[in-house]
XYZ file of C-alpha atoms in Angstrom:
694
model
C -8.564 -35.646 9.063
C -8.564 -34.165 12.580
C -6.046 -34.799 15.381
C -5.648 -33.329 18.874
C -2.399 -33.179 20.794
C 0.434 -31.090 22.161
C 3.402 -29.318 20.545
C 6.449 -31.057 22.022
C 9.230 -29.385 20.035
C 9.503 -26.744 17.341
C 12.086 -27.933 14.824
C 11.820 -24.961 12.478
C 9.726 -21.794 12.329
C 10.085 -19.091 9.698
C 10.097 -15.775 11.567
C 8.533 -13.940 8.656
C 5.661 -16.167 7.554
C 5.339 -18.595 10.517
C 5.802 -21.719 8.385
C 6.456 -24.309 11.084
C 7.867 -27.810 11.398
C 7.170 -29.297 14.833
C 6.979 -32.560 16.773
C 3.383 -33.155 17.851
C 2.194 -35.717 20.406
C -1.294 -37.216 20.334
C -2.636 -39.965 22.606
C -1.683 -42.530 19.947
C 1.639 -41.331 18.536
C 4.207 -38.646 17.899
C 4.166 -37.163 14.409
C 5.879 -34.314 12.558
C 3.471 -31.526 11.627
C 4.105 -28.902 8.949
C 2.158 -25.779 7.993
C 1.522 -22.124 8.767
C 1.148 -21.918 12.537
C 1.529 -18.328 13.816
C 1.842 -17.693 17.568
C 2.445 -21.379 18.319
C 4.756 -22.377 21.185
C 6.000 -25.567 22.846
C 3.324 -26.803 25.236
C 0.371 -25.562 23.201
C -2.538 -27.958 22.845
C -3.931 -27.866 19.301
C -6.741 -29.317 17.241
C -5.380 -29.764 13.719
C -7.234 -30.365 10.481
C -5.198 -31.632 7.536
C -3.850 -34.792 5.926
C -0.978 -37.246 6.087
C 1.659 -36.712 3.387
C 4.937 -38.471 2.677
C 7.990 -36.282 2.143
C 10.717 -37.813 -0.059
C 13.452 -36.917 2.469
C 11.681 -36.655 5.835
C 9.044 -39.355 5.550
C 5.498 -39.211 6.907
C 4.200 -35.805 8.043
C 0.870 -34.249 8.955
C 0.217 -31.279 6.671
C -1.910 -28.700 8.515
C -4.717 -26.920 6.692
C -6.334 -25.209 9.708
C -5.753 -25.303 13.440
C -7.300 -24.240 16.718
C -5.723 -23.713 20.115
C -7.306 -25.628 23.002
C -6.984 -25.332 26.742
C -4.289 -27.763 27.993
C -5.840 -31.163 28.733
C -3.464 -32.350 31.518
C -1.500 -30.740 34.336
C 1.727 -31.596 32.543
C 0.638 -29.894 29.338
C -0.671 -26.925 31.334
C 2.724 -26.540 33.032
C 4.508 -26.718 29.682
C 2.120 -24.149 28.229
C 2.694 -21.706 31.114
C 6.461 -22.237 30.824
C 6.735 -21.600 27.070
C 7.287 -17.840 27.396
C 3.913 -16.677 26.111
C 2.715 -15.665 29.608
C 4.404 -12.482 30.792
C 6.396 -13.022 34.022
C 6.238 -16.841 33.974
C 9.176 -19.145 33.245
C 9.626 -22.885 33.798
C 10.239 -22.609 37.553
C 7.270 -20.325 38.204
C 5.029 -22.448 35.969
C 5.883 -25.543 38.012
C 5.143 -23.731 41.276
C 1.749 -22.510 39.993
C 0.627 -25.936 38.773
C 1.981 -27.745 41.860
C 0.131 -25.294 44.116
C -3.265 -25.132 42.410
C -3.337 -28.384 40.404
C -6.762 -28.831 38.710
C -7.821 -25.377 39.911
C -4.942 -23.644 38.074
C -6.970 -22.380 35.096
C -9.783 -21.208 37.388
C -7.292 -19.290 39.549
C -5.581 -17.727 36.525
C -8.903 -16.558 35.104
C -11.035 -15.677 38.123
C -8.925 -15.496 41.326
C -5.492 -14.178 40.284
C -4.841 -12.712 43.757
C -4.237 -16.271 44.977
C -1.110 -16.406 42.809
C 0.588 -14.066 45.296
C 0.718 -17.028 47.712
C 3.663 -18.262 45.641
C 7.076 -16.923 46.565
C 8.301 -14.382 43.987
C 4.810 -13.342 42.837
C 3.433 -10.133 44.316
C -0.102 -8.891 43.738
C 0.894 -6.701 40.789
C 2.710 -9.560 39.063
C -0.228 -11.888 39.772
C -2.599 -9.549 37.969
C -0.179 -9.261 35.015
C 0.063 -13.066 34.727
C -3.715 -13.390 34.810
C -4.306 -10.601 32.281
C -1.777 -12.102 29.825
C -3.255 -15.597 30.193
C -6.806 -14.338 29.615
C -5.806 -12.103 26.701
C -4.015 -14.961 24.912
C -7.041 -17.210 25.084
C -9.592 -14.560 24.289
C -7.625 -13.503 21.236
C -7.664 -17.077 19.981
C -11.398 -17.413 20.595
C -11.850 -14.235 18.571
C -9.589 -15.594 15.802
C -11.834 -18.611 15.345
C -14.995 -16.555 15.517
C -13.824 -13.967 12.982
C -13.012 -16.598 10.356
C -16.687 -16.612 9.345
C -16.317 -12.924 8.437
C -13.208 -13.578 6.351
C -11.084 -11.671 8.875
C -7.569 -13.023 9.460
C -5.358 -13.639 12.468
C -3.543 -10.297 12.413
C -6.846 -8.452 12.793
C -7.873 -10.398 15.876
C -5.584 -8.471 18.227
C -6.861 -5.152 16.887
C -10.428 -6.299 17.512
C -9.512 -7.437 21.020
C -7.736 -4.186 21.882
C -10.720 -2.105 20.799
C -13.564 -4.292 22.041
C -11.920 -6.046 24.972
C -12.934 -9.332 26.546
C -16.562 -8.975 25.442
C -15.592 -8.755 21.762
C -17.615 -11.738 20.580
C -20.707 -10.620 22.495
C -20.400 -7.116 21.061
C -19.979 -8.409 17.502
C -22.963 -10.736 17.836
C -25.063 -7.850 19.128
C -23.851 -5.510 16.382
C -21.790 -7.070 13.566
C -21.356 -3.603 12.023
C -18.894 -2.718 14.784
C -16.327 -4.630 12.693
C -16.463 -1.843 10.095
C -14.817 0.416 12.677
C -12.341 -1.941 14.337
C -11.014 -4.289 11.636
C -9.261 -3.941 8.296
C -10.496 -5.127 4.898
C -13.984 -6.048 6.043
C -16.599 -7.038 3.469
C -19.604 -4.854 4.332
C -22.050 -6.993 2.353
C -21.016 -10.141 4.218
C -21.434 -8.410 7.566
C -24.730 -6.891 6.460
C -26.129 -10.303 5.516
C -25.093 -11.754 8.855
C -26.699 -8.844 10.712
C -29.956 -9.222 8.782
C -29.905 -12.981 9.410
C -29.745 -12.457 13.173
C -32.736 -10.152 12.970
C -31.308 -6.642 12.908
C -33.918 -4.361 11.235
C -33.188 -2.804 7.848
C -33.641 0.691 9.282
C -31.450 0.098 12.330
C -29.299 3.211 12.872
C -26.121 1.150 13.324
C -26.704 -0.478 9.936
C -27.357 2.823 8.199
C -24.284 4.519 9.727
C -22.052 1.614 8.686
C -23.534 1.722 5.184
C -22.809 5.447 4.931
C -19.176 4.962 5.968
C -18.810 2.007 3.618
C -20.157 4.130 0.746
C -17.610 6.884 1.437
C -14.840 4.270 1.631
C -15.828 2.962 -1.814
C -15.313 6.479 -3.149
C -11.988 6.735 -1.291
C -10.776 3.516 -2.893
C -11.410 5.118 -6.275
C -9.040 7.962 -5.363
C -11.546 10.506 -4.055
C -11.181 12.237 -0.691
C -14.863 13.189 -0.388
C -18.218 12.488 -2.001
C -21.118 14.776 -2.884
C -23.802 14.431 -0.239
C -26.596 13.973 -2.779
C -24.645 11.179 -4.516
C -23.934 9.577 -1.145
C -27.626 9.509 -0.286
C -28.522 7.977 -3.660
C -25.881 5.243 -3.265
C -26.908 4.435 0.314
C -30.574 4.301 -0.596
C -29.847 1.608 -3.191
C -27.375 -0.220 -0.934
C -29.499 -0.297 2.203
C -33.082 -0.035 0.962
C -33.995 2.752 3.403
C -35.466 6.230 2.990
C -33.689 9.522 2.290
C -34.863 10.836 5.650
C -33.319 7.903 7.550
C -30.018 8.400 5.734
C -30.079 12.167 6.380
C -30.679 11.616 10.105
C -27.730 9.254 10.392
C -25.451 11.565 8.373
C -26.248 14.282 10.920
C -25.525 11.886 13.800
C -22.187 10.814 12.281
C -21.261 14.479 11.913
C -22.210 15.254 15.522
C -20.005 12.361 16.667
C -17.080 13.625 14.538
C -16.918 10.524 12.342
C -17.557 12.533 9.194
C -17.108 16.153 8.150
C -19.461 18.009 5.804
C -17.894 20.890 3.897
C -20.020 23.390 2.022
C -18.436 24.862 -1.104
C -19.480 27.096 -3.950
C -19.738 25.293 -7.271
C -16.633 25.538 -9.407
C -18.152 26.742 -12.655
C -21.195 28.263 -14.293
C -22.043 25.053 -16.151
C -22.802 23.310 -12.847
C -25.208 26.126 -11.953
C -26.967 25.868 -15.331
C -27.400 22.096 -14.933
C -28.879 22.575 -11.467
C -31.236 25.280 -12.684
C -32.516 22.909 -15.388
C -33.109 20.326 -12.639
C -34.923 22.870 -10.495
C -32.085 23.438 -8.024
C -31.307 27.023 -7.103
C -28.479 26.825 -4.584
C -24.949 27.722 -5.656
C -23.584 25.499 -2.884
C -22.521 21.869 -2.748
C -22.095 19.710 0.354
C -19.096 17.364 0.304
C -18.860 14.546 2.857
C -15.493 13.346 4.199
C -14.518 10.626 6.595
C -12.857 12.674 9.322
C -9.243 11.442 8.769
C -9.407 12.513 5.106
C -10.643 15.964 6.009
C -7.986 16.362 8.705
C -5.270 15.284 6.259
C -6.379 17.899 3.716
C -6.620 20.510 6.463
C -3.151 19.632 7.799
C -1.591 19.925 4.344
C -3.192 23.314 3.679
C -2.329 24.723 7.109
C 1.256 23.510 7.162
C 1.973 24.717 3.636
C 0.643 28.105 4.693
C 2.939 28.040 7.750
C 5.955 27.066 5.605
C 5.189 29.807 3.104
C 4.904 32.460 5.784
C 8.042 31.405 7.645
C 11.139 33.579 7.346
C 13.144 32.623 4.232
C 16.258 31.641 6.170
C 17.671 29.449 3.378
C 17.694 32.251 0.805
C 20.915 32.735 -1.166
C 21.487 36.493 -1.440
C 23.639 36.554 -4.579
C 21.765 33.824 -6.445
C 22.231 35.278 -9.965
C 26.001 35.460 -9.518
C 26.082 31.898 -8.184
C 24.013 30.672 -11.124
C 26.498 32.197 -13.577
C 29.323 30.351 -11.828
C 27.436 27.044 -12.080
C 26.680 27.627 -15.773
C 30.339 28.395 -16.468
C 31.718 25.437 -14.483
C 29.218 22.855 -15.786
C 28.907 24.107 -19.342
C 25.124 24.400 -18.889
C 23.186 27.239 -20.454
C 19.996 27.773 -18.498
C 16.955 29.180 -20.290
C 15.229 32.257 -18.889
C 12.355 30.058 -17.721
C 14.735 27.733 -15.897
C 16.420 30.694 -14.213
C 12.982 32.008 -13.268
C 12.171 28.654 -11.651
C 15.431 28.571 -9.666
C 15.010 32.164 -8.515
C 11.416 31.393 -7.478
C 12.728 28.510 -5.370
C 15.236 30.861 -3.772
C 12.586 33.489 -3.023
C 9.914 31.141 -1.661
C 9.842 28.406 0.947
C 7.334 26.401 -1.098
C 7.467 26.224 -4.878
C 6.004 24.039 -7.638
C 7.822 23.312 -10.901
C 5.642 21.611 -13.480
C 6.034 20.702 -17.114
C 5.870 17.832 -19.552
C 8.746 15.604 -20.682
C 11.792 17.332 -22.149
C 11.036 20.754 -20.632
C 14.125 20.902 -18.425
C 12.891 19.818 -14.998
C 15.897 17.573 -14.366
C 18.383 20.334 -15.244
C 16.627 22.633 -12.769
C 16.816 19.988 -10.028
C 20.537 19.388 -10.666
C 21.242 23.121 -10.598
C 19.273 23.631 -7.368
C 21.211 20.807 -5.732
C 24.558 22.309 -6.723
C 23.464 25.841 -5.820
C 22.472 24.968 -2.263
C 25.320 22.521 -1.668
C 27.780 25.253 -2.680
C 26.125 27.449 -0.058
C 26.673 24.822 2.651
C 23.077 23.691 2.770
C 21.724 20.143 2.704
C 19.346 19.134 -0.113
C 17.326 15.926 0.211
C 15.815 14.184 -2.823
C 12.808 11.882 -2.802
C 10.031 10.437 -4.938
C 6.893 8.377 -4.254
C 8.057 5.124 -5.892
C 11.244 3.072 -5.998
C 11.523 3.384 -9.759
C 11.079 7.167 -9.658
C 13.668 7.510 -6.873
C 16.126 5.336 -8.797
C 15.647 7.431 -11.941
C 16.138 10.611 -9.903
C 19.421 9.239 -8.529
C 20.642 8.313 -12.015
C 19.823 11.709 -13.557
C 21.164 13.894 -10.726
C 24.052 11.831 -9.359
C 22.665 12.344 -5.838
C 20.965 9.724 -3.679
C 17.182 9.894 -3.820
C 14.962 7.868 -1.502
C 11.358 6.817 -1.677
C 9.109 8.889 0.554
C 8.336 5.800 2.633
C 12.021 5.182 3.247
C 12.868 8.844 3.809
C 10.084 9.310 6.344
C 10.810 5.895 7.919
C 7.218 4.838 7.554
C 6.951 1.249 8.662
C 3.599 -0.337 9.295
C 1.170 2.545 9.574
C -1.848 2.107 11.791
C -4.654 1.777 9.318
C -8.326 1.545 10.068
C -10.365 0.196 7.189
C -7.674 1.341 4.774
C -7.746 4.820 6.346
C -4.193 5.808 7.234
C -3.720 7.463 10.624
C -3.536 11.244 10.221
C -1.650 11.528 13.493
C 1.099 9.062 12.570
C 4.257 10.198 14.362
C 6.820 11.370 11.797
C 10.405 12.237 12.745
C 11.549 15.678 11.504
C 13.788 15.629 8.414
C 17.368 16.817 8.614
C 17.245 18.927 5.454
C 17.494 22.519 4.285
C 15.856 21.843 0.922
C 13.507 18.943 0.152
C 12.958 18.179 -3.540
C 10.086 15.823 -4.369
C 9.879 14.498 -7.928
C 6.826 12.901 -9.605
C 4.485 14.657 -7.175
C 1.458 13.750 -9.289
C 1.825 10.237 -7.828
C 1.793 11.418 -4.192
C -1.497 10.737 -2.444
C -3.217 12.621 0.364
C -1.802 10.766 3.361
C 1.749 10.516 2.040
C 1.754 14.267 1.445
C 0.404 14.783 4.940
C 3.275 12.749 6.418
C 5.842 14.621 4.328
C 4.557 18.049 5.244
C 4.521 17.093 8.945
C 8.217 16.169 8.761
C 9.423 19.636 7.709
C 10.811 22.240 10.060
C 9.702 25.835 9.582
C 12.213 27.436 7.224
C 12.852 24.227 5.253
C 12.352 24.761 1.537
C 9.916 22.419 -0.198
C 10.180 22.010 -3.983
C 7.448 19.980 -5.662
C 8.265 18.789 -9.180
C 5.909 16.964 -11.494
C 3.831 16.794 -14.649
C 0.282 18.012 -14.152
C -0.826 16.056 -17.235
C 0.015 12.701 -15.645
C -2.744 10.621 -14.101
C -3.474 11.421 -10.438
C -2.222 9.194 -7.630
C -3.626 5.708 -7.202
C -4.408 6.615 -3.588
C -6.840 9.325 -2.511
C -6.264 12.895 -3.631
C -4.881 14.851 -6.549
C -2.241 16.825 -4.692
C -0.217 18.463 -7.481
C -3.257 19.472 -9.535
C -5.143 20.854 -6.526
C -2.167 22.858 -5.252
C -1.636 24.427 -8.681
C -5.338 25.203 -9.121
C -5.486 26.792 -5.658
C -3.127 29.526 -6.946
C -1.779 29.758 -3.386
C 1.650 28.257 -4.150
C 4.229 29.856 -6.457
C 4.193 27.742 -9.617
C 6.531 27.789 -12.598
C 5.107 26.132 -15.710
C 7.710 24.851 -18.179
C 6.329 24.582 -21.703
C 9.381 24.808 -23.952
C 10.854 21.548 -25.252
C 14.635 21.712 -25.215
C 16.681 21.080 -28.321
C 18.019 17.666 -27.306
C 14.596 16.503 -26.093
C 13.011 17.847 -29.288
C 14.837 15.113 -31.201
C 12.665 12.518 -29.482
C 9.426 11.576 -31.203
C 8.143 10.301 -27.849
C 8.466 13.726 -26.244
C 7.139 15.631 -29.259
C 4.116 13.352 -29.539
C 3.443 13.473 -25.793
C 3.101 17.245 -26.011
C 0.949 16.993 -29.133
C -1.453 14.644 -27.344
C -1.742 17.091 -24.445
C -2.540 19.808 -26.984
C -5.254 17.666 -28.573
C -3.267 16.990 -31.754
C -2.547 13.757 -33.626
C 0.844 12.065 -33.727
C 3.435 13.533 -36.074
C 3.229 12.201 -39.618
C 5.872 12.176 -42.344
C 4.482 15.286 -44.042
C 4.515 17.323 -40.828
C 8.083 16.245 -40.084
C 9.171 17.512 -43.480
C 7.096 20.733 -43.346
C 8.341 21.655 -39.868
C 11.907 20.769 -40.845
C 12.270 18.345 -37.952
C 15.617 16.842 -38.872
C 17.583 14.064 -37.172
C 14.634 12.864 -35.111
C 15.277 9.803 -32.969
C 13.346 6.767 -34.149
C 12.072 6.051 -30.648
C 8.338 6.191 -31.399
C 6.303 3.980 -33.718
C 2.566 4.100 -34.244
C 0.901 1.011 -35.666
C -2.565 2.003 -36.864
C -4.640 -1.151 -36.473
C -8.278 -1.654 -35.446
C -8.539 -5.440 -35.650
C -8.021 -6.921 -32.167
C -6.516 -10.203 -33.410
C -3.952 -8.312 -35.498
C -3.156 -5.992 -32.597
C -2.572 -9.032 -30.403
C -0.314 -10.600 -33.048
C 1.713 -7.370 -33.220
C 2.126 -7.226 -29.442
C 3.349 -10.819 -29.249
C 5.733 -10.529 -32.181
C 7.162 -7.231 -30.939
C 7.800 -8.687 -27.495
C 9.226 -11.999 -28.721
C 11.675 -10.984 -31.417
C 10.913 -7.880 -33.522
C 12.140 -5.378 -30.914
C 15.010 -7.659 -29.989
C 16.132 -7.685 -33.613
C 15.642 -3.923 -33.898
C 17.611 -2.776 -30.883
C 18.609 -5.873 -28.882
C 15.753 -5.195 -26.480
C 15.064 -8.021 -24.035
C 11.484 -8.254 -22.799
C 12.379 -9.014 -19.187
C 14.818 -6.086 -18.980
C 13.670 -3.398 -21.407
C 10.044 -3.874 -22.491
C 6.737 -3.117 -20.782
C 3.298 -3.657 -22.332
C 0.720 -1.108 -21.149
C -3.033 -1.337 -21.721
C -5.789 1.104 -20.735
C -8.031 -1.648 -19.380
C -7.994 -4.915 -17.433
C -10.791 -6.650 -19.337
C -11.205 -7.915 -22.879
C -8.889 -9.545 -25.395
C -6.441 -6.638 -25.134
C -6.901 -6.058 -21.401
C -4.090 -6.811 -18.973
C -5.625 -10.067 -17.680
C -5.704 -11.762 -21.076
C -2.468 -10.167 -22.260
C -0.648 -11.471 -19.189
C -1.773 -15.036 -19.878
C -0.838 -14.871 -23.568
C 2.499 -13.141 -23.002
C 3.433 -15.594 -20.245
C 2.634 -18.480 -22.603
C 4.849 -16.996 -25.319
C 7.687 -15.526 -23.257
C 7.905 -17.846 -20.234
C 6.166 -21.074 -21.283
C 5.624 -24.167 -19.164
C 8.911 -25.967 -18.595
C 9.816 -28.998 -16.458
C 12.759 -27.028 -15.060
C 10.581 -24.141 -13.859
C 8.494 -24.585 -10.710
C 5.022 -23.108 -10.752
C 2.031 -22.526 -8.484
C -1.615 -22.460 -9.536
C -3.857 -19.944 -7.724
C -7.377 -20.135 -9.122
C -7.064 -19.675 -12.871
C -3.658 -17.980 -12.559
C -0.367 -19.862 -12.849
C 2.704 -18.263 -11.297
C 5.942 -19.588 -12.739
C 9.610 -19.005 -11.973
C 10.952 -16.139 -14.160
C 7.504 -14.484 -14.343
C 7.340 -10.685 -14.213
C 5.081 -9.580 -11.359
C 3.937 -6.422 -9.612
C 3.048 -5.739 -5.976
C -0.511 -4.376 -6.016
C -1.021 -3.296 -2.411
C 1.134 -1.775 0.312
C 2.584 -4.377 2.686
C 4.397 -2.666 5.543
C 5.265 -5.938 7.333
C 6.916 -8.097 4.701
C 10.610 -8.740 5.341
C 13.143 -8.243 2.540
C 16.880 -8.619 2.034
C 19.215 -6.959 -0.470
C 22.658 -8.391 -1.168
C 24.138 -5.742 -3.485
C 26.135 -3.540 -3.274
C 26.204 -4.602 0.369
C 23.856 -6.582 2.596
C 20.793 -4.697 3.751
C 17.440 -5.782 5.177
C 14.185 -4.120 6.091
C 10.411 -4.367 5.881
C 7.875 -3.049 3.395
C 7.045 -3.628 -0.263
C 4.722 -1.102 -1.825
C 2.038 -0.830 -4.460
C 3.528 -0.673 -7.963
C 6.923 -2.278 -7.285
C 7.980 -4.618 -10.108
C 10.012 -7.785 -9.820
C 10.685 -11.321 -11.035
C 9.774 -14.629 -9.414
C 13.110 -16.341 -8.798
C 11.972 -19.352 -6.758
C 8.813 -21.292 -5.920
C 9.186 -23.706 -2.996
C 6.202 -26.068 -2.910
C 7.435 -27.766 0.262
C 7.564 -24.583 2.317
C 4.701 -22.926 0.393
C 6.873 -19.903 -0.357
C 7.364 -17.852 -3.506
C 10.442 -15.592 -3.671
C 10.457 -12.363 -5.683
C 13.487 -10.290 -6.607
C 12.380 -6.718 -7.183
C 13.939 -4.315 -9.640
C 15.776 -2.499 -6.844
C 17.499 -5.833 -5.973
C 15.599 -6.558 -2.746
C 14.233 -10.094 -2.292
C 11.090 -11.015 -0.370
C 9.353 -14.310 0.441
C 5.580 -14.615 0.007
C 3.446 -17.347 1.514
C 1.153 -18.904 -1.069
C -1.818 -17.604 0.908
C -0.531 -14.041 0.372
C -0.281 -14.181 -3.412
C -3.313 -11.907 -3.704
C -0.754 -9.133 -3.114
C 0.853 -9.653 -6.511
C -0.240 -10.009 -10.107
C 1.484 -10.676 -13.400
C 3.180 -7.659 -14.953
C 3.893 -8.711 -18.522
C 1.137 -6.189 -19.194
C 0.000 -3.521 -16.741
C -2.650 -0.826 -16.847
C -1.838 2.793 -17.635
C -2.688 3.652 -14.045
C -0.353 1.005 -12.637
C 2.452 2.078 -14.986
C 2.835 5.356 -13.147
C 3.480 3.475 -9.903
C 6.647 1.928 -11.314
């Protein structure tokens, strides 16, 4: 059903998700409209598509599915539109003067002869131009919004497209749809490519080939890589675009000349690579790696700034560090190992230092000692980690507040282009003498770039992490690469401490890293491993149905009976894969059915083949810098931003307002529009990779 009319009054509008209840006047009647209507104001003329529904409390309403802004149809509606506050410099009085003066010519004057507006008292030529520019921009943005829908590009992208392409945006896109690759986020290259081919753009058009090359590099970036081998890039693009090697090579050169990509030539890392190339008839010892320019600049910034930090004067050095360490040991009843002392002294002697080791090797004790050491010397340590869970754990183990890197660096909505974070994002300097970053293996390229930019020369940077963990979900393998560069002082902890050695989890983790099997009963007896904690159980089972039965029974009652473990508070199922009977997708469905079954008292929302239900465990799976959240304990706090890997529970599903509310494990609550539920997924079971984001 389609209706056209004017917004007479806005009864309610959610500031976060733009869910709106408004009085709407058509030629036939006034009716209440409800739906998601961003950027809508009183006086707007709209074409609405939707259906009539009857609300049990509020009666008949028009539920909006889609809408389009139209030029005002009457002088009265035009005056109300100009007066609604959306036109810079125009209020009700000025709007009335403009419409009374120019009547049916008002829109023409606003668009094509704005200088005439200066005839009105209170409007000079500069203000007239501002009024005209705002009026034109508002309407052009909305024309672009409608046009971009066919590309699957949403409202928030429209302004970015307008800012970069200007008033001729639609004409430019029609002439070259591939321009959207450069100016909009989350664009489907294949959809754009089909549209370009349909309008007659040749297969070997240079614009098409350049966009295909950048898309190919982005695919690699999304898999965590900062660069791609040139020969692999050419092979991929040849299959994607159906063009020749020579045409791809020419456009790679052109992209390089125009500074959109960087090609770095490196020597091969090992002799095996040379042997393989010799067998394939290749003689060169060099490889060409292709970067999108922001990725290369981020790597370059990190390397250069670490070098600057390292070479800065060590102004935070504690001269009598050994004496101070003895005092700390005596006062805290801690006996540091020689390796731990070596790590602390290395931190004191260097502005940048890496401390790496597996679980139970004493990293936390080192961090606590460093904090006390520098606080006793009147210096300010700052603690941080890449995820909320890691920061919370750091706070609990050290007794000092630790923040996420996003919160510490005050990163709100970063300007991203096609999922490429801005290298030049303006970061405020940190007020810190010593910055300690835990779980560095999870830190990606751009986050490290922002951190390193925030440090004053002379600030100490301590990077702590386990090199054997999986690399970051985002691009880059920061900790591993820094250690392998051998340019940063690195202390490797490999001794398991006595208390940690009682844990089968820790012992087996180290055995796996050493290529050994889990401890068995005979080995425990032979190695005289007494009083081991029963915190690790290995169920040797190959049959998938039996494995599934074990998972369900463990989660439902066996673990609860064993140690009073509650699934929603203490248990996490982790799988190496998404697909298959034991992949996360199927496990989530089965575990939801068994642990949070359908219930008349629990609201739910069906999205495709997925049912979200109140009390479900969920995970945020992409960074959202805009989403508003509130936290009520220990005191009220609000902010924006929920990030990839954060876990929470659905506490409310409101079908009327189309909102789902999640309470995350750090107590913040956020509302999600139903249309934004692609940002979350069930977390009864998560992949190994996702587990490190917790």
